[in-house]
Short mmCIF file of C-alpha atoms in Angstrom, two decimals:
data_model
loop_
_atom_site.label_atom_id
_atom_site.label_comp_id
_atom_site.label_asym_id
_atom_site.label_seq_id
_atom_site.Cartn_x
_atom_site.Cartn_y
_atom_site.Cartn_z
CA MET H 1 0.24 -0.30 -0.24
CA LYS H 2 1.56 3.51 -0.93
CA SER H 3 0.68 5.87 1.07
CA LEU H 4 1.19 10.11 0.11
CA LEU H 5 2.16 12.25 3.20
CA LEU H 6 2.29 16.22 3.50
CA VAL H 7 4.66 17.96 5.42
CA ALA H 8 4.25 21.31 6.49
CA HIS H 9 5.72 23.20 8.92
CA GLY H 10 2.78 24.35 10.38
CA SER H 11 1.66 27.00 12.63
CA ARG H 12 1.25 28.58 15.81
CA ARG H 13 -1.73 29.79 14.64
CA PRO H 14 -4.40 26.88 15.06
CA GLN H 15 -6.36 27.69 11.52
CA SER H 16 -3.12 28.02 9.43
CA ASN H 17 -2.56 24.30 11.04
CA ASP H 18 -6.13 23.41 10.18
CA GLU H 19 -6.20 24.17 6.65
CA VAL H 20 -3.20 22.32 5.96
CA ARG H 21 -5.71 19.30 7.66
CA ALA H 22 -8.37 20.13 4.94
CA LEU H 23 -5.72 20.52 2.21
CA THR H 24 -5.41 17.12 2.58
CA ALA H 25 -9.06 16.09 3.02
CA ASP H 26 -9.16 17.36 -0.64
CA LEU H 27 -5.87 16.24 -1.27
CA ARG H 28 -7.25 12.52 -0.23
CA VAL H 29 -10.48 12.98 -2.67
CA ARG H 30 -8.70 14.46 -5.29
CA ALA H 31 -5.61 11.33 -4.76
CA GLY H 32 -8.89 9.25 -5.63
CA ALA H 33 -7.20 5.04 -6.06
CA ALA H 34 -3.92 6.86 -6.87
CA TYR H 35 -3.40 6.33 -2.44
CA GLY H 36 -4.12 3.87 -0.13
CA SER H 37 -3.49 6.62 2.36
CA VAL H 38 -3.27 10.99 2.36
CA ALA H 39 -2.09 12.50 5.39
CA CYS H 40 -0.82 15.35 6.61
CA ALA H 41 2.66 16.21 8.72
CA PHE H 42 3.69 19.14 10.93
CA LEU H 43 7.86 20.00 11.75
CA GLU H 44 7.51 21.38 14.37
CA LEU H 45 4.46 23.08 16.78
CA ALA H 46 1.44 21.19 15.44
CA GLU H 47 0.29 17.49 15.66
CA PRO H 48 0.84 14.89 14.85
CA SER H 49 4.85 14.94 14.07
CA ILE H 50 6.91 13.79 11.45
CA PRO H 51 7.83 11.07 12.70
CA ASP H 52 4.16 10.05 14.12
CA GLY H 53 2.76 10.68 10.77
CA ILE H 54 5.19 7.86 9.35
CA GLU H 55 4.36 5.65 11.89
CA ALA H 56 0.68 6.24 11.40
CA CYS H 57 1.37 5.32 7.25
CA VAL H 58 3.25 2.60 8.41
CA GLN H 59 0.40 0.31 10.79
CA ALA H 60 -2.16 0.94 8.05
CA GLY H 61 0.46 -1.30 6.49
CA ALA H 62 1.65 0.86 4.01
CA ASN H 63 5.21 -0.43 2.20
CA GLU H 64 5.71 2.82 0.61
CA ILE H 65 5.45 6.49 1.51
CA VAL H 66 5.94 9.38 -0.82
CA VAL H 67 7.15 12.31 1.69
CA LEU H 68 6.10 15.64 0.77
CA PRO H 69 7.15 18.70 1.47
CA PHE H 70 4.92 21.58 1.74
CA PHE H 71 6.62 24.32 1.12
CA LEU H 72 8.39 27.10 -0.99
CA SER H 73 11.40 27.33 -0.26
CA ALA H 74 14.67 25.17 0.31
CA GLY H 75 15.72 26.59 3.66
CA ARG H 76 17.29 24.56 5.92
CA HIS H 77 13.92 21.99 7.30
CA VAL H 78 13.42 21.91 3.75
CA ALA H 79 16.81 20.21 3.53
CA GLU H 80 18.19 19.28 6.63
CA ASP H 81 15.04 18.73 9.34
CA VAL H 82 12.65 17.15 7.29
CA PRO H 83 15.29 14.23 5.93
CA GLN H 84 16.22 13.89 9.43
CA LEU H 85 13.58 12.76 10.51
CA VAL H 86 12.86 10.26 7.64
CA GLN H 87 15.76 8.77 8.12
CA GLN H 88 14.72 7.95 11.48
CA LYS H 89 12.33 6.43 10.35
CA GLN H 90 13.50 4.61 7.04
CA ARG H 91 16.46 2.92 9.36
CA GLN H 92 13.43 1.95 12.01
CA TYR H 93 11.62 0.11 9.05
CA PRO H 94 14.35 -0.67 6.03
CA HIS H 95 11.28 -2.79 4.63
CA VAL H 96 9.16 0.14 3.81
CA SER H 97 10.79 1.95 0.75
CA ILE H 98 10.12 6.46 2.69
CA ASP H 99 11.19 8.88 0.21
CA VAL H 100 10.93 12.58 0.26
CA VAL H 101 10.34 14.42 -3.37
CA PRO H 102 11.30 17.56 -3.87
CA TYR H 103 9.68 19.98 -1.60
CA LEU H 104 6.26 21.94 -3.16
CA GLY H 105 7.97 25.53 -4.81
CA ALA H 106 10.31 23.14 -6.73
CA ALA H 107 7.56 21.66 -9.07
CA ASP H 108 7.58 22.36 -12.54
CA GLY H 109 4.31 23.42 -12.29
CA ILE H 110 5.11 26.43 -10.18
CA LEU H 111 5.25 29.30 -13.11
CA ASP H 112 1.70 27.93 -14.46
CA LEU H 113 -0.05 27.52 -10.92
CA LEU H 114 1.44 31.25 -10.45
CA LEU H 115 0.44 32.78 -13.58
CA ALA H 116 -2.40 31.17 -13.30
CA GLN H 117 -3.59 32.06 -9.79
CA ALA H 118 -2.79 36.03 -11.37
CA GLU H 119 -5.21 36.18 -13.84
CA SER H 120 -8.24 33.65 -12.60
CA PHE H 121 -8.82 37.34 -10.51
CA GLY H 122 -8.91 39.89 -12.57
CA LYS H 123 -11.57 36.85 -14.61
CA ALA H 124 -13.84 36.43 -11.72
CA ARG H 125 -13.67 40.13 -11.96
CA ARG H 126 -14.61 40.55 -15.67
CA ALA H 127 -17.10 38.21 -14.62
CA CYS H 128 -18.51 40.22 -12.28
CA ARG H 129 -19.50 43.59 -14.68
CA MET T 1 0.99 48.87 -18.74
CA LYS T 2 0.26 45.92 -16.12
CA SER T 3 2.32 44.70 -13.89
CA LEU T 4 2.81 41.84 -11.62
CA LEU T 5 4.35 41.32 -8.10
CA LEU T 6 5.08 38.31 -6.42
CA VAL T 7 4.75 39.17 -2.16
CA ALA T 8 7.12 36.94 -0.46
CA HIS T 9 7.09 36.56 3.57
CA GLY T 10 11.04 37.49 3.44
CA SER T 11 13.50 35.11 5.10
CA ARG T 12 16.66 36.12 7.97
CA ARG T 13 18.49 33.62 5.08
CA PRO T 14 20.02 35.28 2.10
CA GLN T 15 19.41 32.00 -0.33
CA SER T 16 15.79 32.10 0.25
CA ASN T 17 15.41 35.68 -0.80
CA ASP T 18 17.25 34.65 -3.61
CA GLU T 19 15.15 31.47 -4.65
CA VAL T 20 12.15 34.08 -4.75
CA ARG T 21 14.25 36.69 -7.12
CA ALA T 22 15.24 33.26 -9.30
CA LEU T 23 11.26 32.25 -9.15
CA THR T 24 10.28 35.59 -10.06
CA ALA T 25 13.19 36.06 -13.17
CA ASP T 26 11.58 32.35 -14.29
CA LEU T 27 8.22 34.06 -14.28
CA ARG T 28 8.83 36.80 -16.11
CA VAL T 29 9.75 34.70 -19.05
CA ARG T 30 7.18 32.61 -18.30
CA ALA T 31 4.68 35.18 -18.41
CA GLY T 32 6.04 36.62 -22.09
CA ALA T 33 3.90 39.09 -22.62
CA ALA T 34 1.27 38.99 -20.46
CA TYR T 35 2.66 41.38 -18.27
CA GLY T 36 4.69 44.47 -18.63
CA SER T 37 6.76 44.20 -15.74
CA VAL T 38 7.30 41.13 -13.40
CA ALA T 39 8.78 41.96 -10.06
CA CYS T 40 8.49 40.69 -6.04
CA ALA T 41 8.62 42.59 -3.26
CA PHE T 42 9.10 41.47 0.83
CA LEU T 43 7.05 41.57 3.87
CA GLU T 44 10.35 41.51 6.12
CA LEU T 45 13.84 40.73 6.43
CA ALA T 46 14.34 41.61 2.50
CA GLU T 47 14.43 44.54 -0.05
CA PRO T 48 12.50 45.83 -1.70
CA SER T 49 9.25 46.35 0.93
CA ILE T 50 6.03 46.16 -0.72
CA PRO T 51 5.64 49.82 -1.13
CA ASP T 52 9.25 49.54 -2.79
CA GLY T 53 7.56 47.55 -5.11
CA ILE T 54 4.52 48.71 -6.06
CA GLU T 55 6.49 52.39 -6.13
CA ALA T 56 8.60 50.79 -8.43
CA CYS T 57 5.61 49.20 -10.84
CA VAL T 58 4.49 52.74 -11.20
CA GLN T 59 7.62 54.93 -12.07
CA ALA T 60 7.80 51.86 -14.49
CA GLY T 61 4.09 52.72 -15.85
CA ALA T 62 2.39 50.17 -13.97
CA ASN T 63 -1.73 50.91 -14.06
CA GLU T 64 -2.70 48.37 -13.28
CA ILE T 65 -0.31 45.96 -10.86
CA VAL T 66 -1.67 42.53 -8.98
CA VAL T 67 0.21 41.91 -6.35
CA LEU T 68 0.21 37.79 -5.60
CA PRO T 69 1.19 36.78 -2.47
CA PHE T 70 3.56 33.69 -2.50
CA PHE T 71 2.31 32.27 0.97
CA LEU T 72 0.58 28.89 1.67
CA SER T 73 -1.36 29.77 4.34
CA ALA T 74 -3.92 32.51 5.16
CA GLY T 75 -2.09 33.91 8.24
CA ARG T 76 -2.12 36.90 9.73
CA HIS T 77 0.40 37.91 7.19
CA VAL T 78 -2.22 37.45 4.30
CA ALA T 79 -4.73 38.18 5.23
CA GLU T 80 -3.87 42.13 7.44
CA ASP T 81 -0.29 43.09 6.40
CA VAL T 82 -0.10 42.89 3.09
CA PRO T 83 -3.37 44.17 2.45
CA GLN T 84 -2.53 47.06 4.77
CA LEU T 85 0.16 47.71 2.96
CA VAL T 86 -1.18 47.37 -0.20
CA GLN T 87 -3.93 50.25 0.25
CA GLN T 88 -1.30 53.08 1.82
CA LYS T 89 -0.09 52.58 -1.95
CA GLN T 90 -3.11 52.53 -3.28
CA ARG T 91 -4.20 55.99 -1.59
CA GLN T 92 -1.15 57.79 -2.64
CA TYR T 93 -1.59 56.52 -6.37
CA PRO T 94 -5.95 56.40 -6.53
CA HIS T 95 -5.63 55.82 -10.92
CA VAL T 96 -3.36 53.06 -10.56
CA SER T 97 -5.32 49.77 -9.52
CA ILE T 98 -3.58 47.71 -7.37
CA ASP T 99 -5.25 43.84 -6.70
CA VAL T 100 -4.36 41.92 -4.18
CA VAL T 101 -5.47 38.37 -5.65
CA PRO T 102 -5.51 35.53 -3.17
CA TYR T 103 -2.25 33.85 -1.52
CA LEU T 104 -1.52 31.46 -3.94
CA GLY T 105 -2.18 28.06 -1.33
CA ALA T 106 -5.45 28.92 -2.36
CA ALA T 107 -4.79 28.37 -5.39
CA ASP T 108 -7.25 25.71 -7.15
CA GLY T 109 -4.52 24.22 -9.05
CA ILE T 110 -2.98 23.36 -5.75
CA LEU T 111 -3.87 19.69 -5.10
CA ASP T 112 -3.15 19.13 -9.22
CA LEU T 113 0.71 20.48 -8.16
CA LEU T 114 1.36 18.15 -5.40
CA LEU T 115 -0.47 15.66 -6.48
CA ALA T 116 1.99 16.04 -9.76
CA GLN T 117 5.29 16.67 -7.50
CA ALA T 118 4.90 13.42 -5.86
CA GLU T 119 4.32 11.37 -8.88
CA SER T 120 7.14 13.44 -10.86
CA PHE T 121 9.51 11.48 -8.15
CA GLY T 122 8.28 8.08 -8.93
CA LYS T 123 8.44 8.59 -13.05
CA ALA T 124 11.89 9.89 -12.58
CA ARG T 125 13.33 6.96 -10.65
CA ARG T 126 11.67 4.98 -12.84
CA ALA T 127 12.73 6.04 -15.48
CA CYS T 128 16.59 5.89 -14.26
CA ARG T 129 16.07 2.12 -13.83
#
């Protein structure tokens, strides 16, 4: 079973964490049958932690886990903290394939998404005239 | 002339700010003729500031400025700080149309981009076998 784990920074503001959880719920629906489970985890300031998030995937029966950093830039968190936490769980479960994919900000489609977002507002405004 | 201003939080880590500037340069190329200028500005910790970024657009001849928050969640920065700074410049230049569009994390295409990013790695790995 293949799991997708969206990993966010976590915020002191509960609504921001809930926003990540809501996005994850939407992602679960959008993913359809592509993943047996879709969940989120937080580097700090919110639960579950990244190790706990991976643990839950394993307990749910995952033999393949894709960890997707929900970050816009490649700071220390993306470069060091997330991989370190993942490696610890990888050592604990060597039979599970756990891959950290490049962070969201590095996605090929980010430019097109930004341009679409900039344009969508203009379209909505024109439609209201 | 229509300008696109990508507004990021700004980081103490210079590389993260440079990453936003590099993304903006790529965005400028991708936008082609859709915008007369494409630039970035930072809420804090980096230059130019948001007021200075808007000022540069106006001085470049913009009569329409699209401000796009490069943020993943709707915290205080997105909800209050960015709009307040924009409104100050809007009052200074009432003849310029300055619109803050919804932040990147609220984009319709974010789910598809996340799923594509999760999948792209698997494809790259399979291609290497």
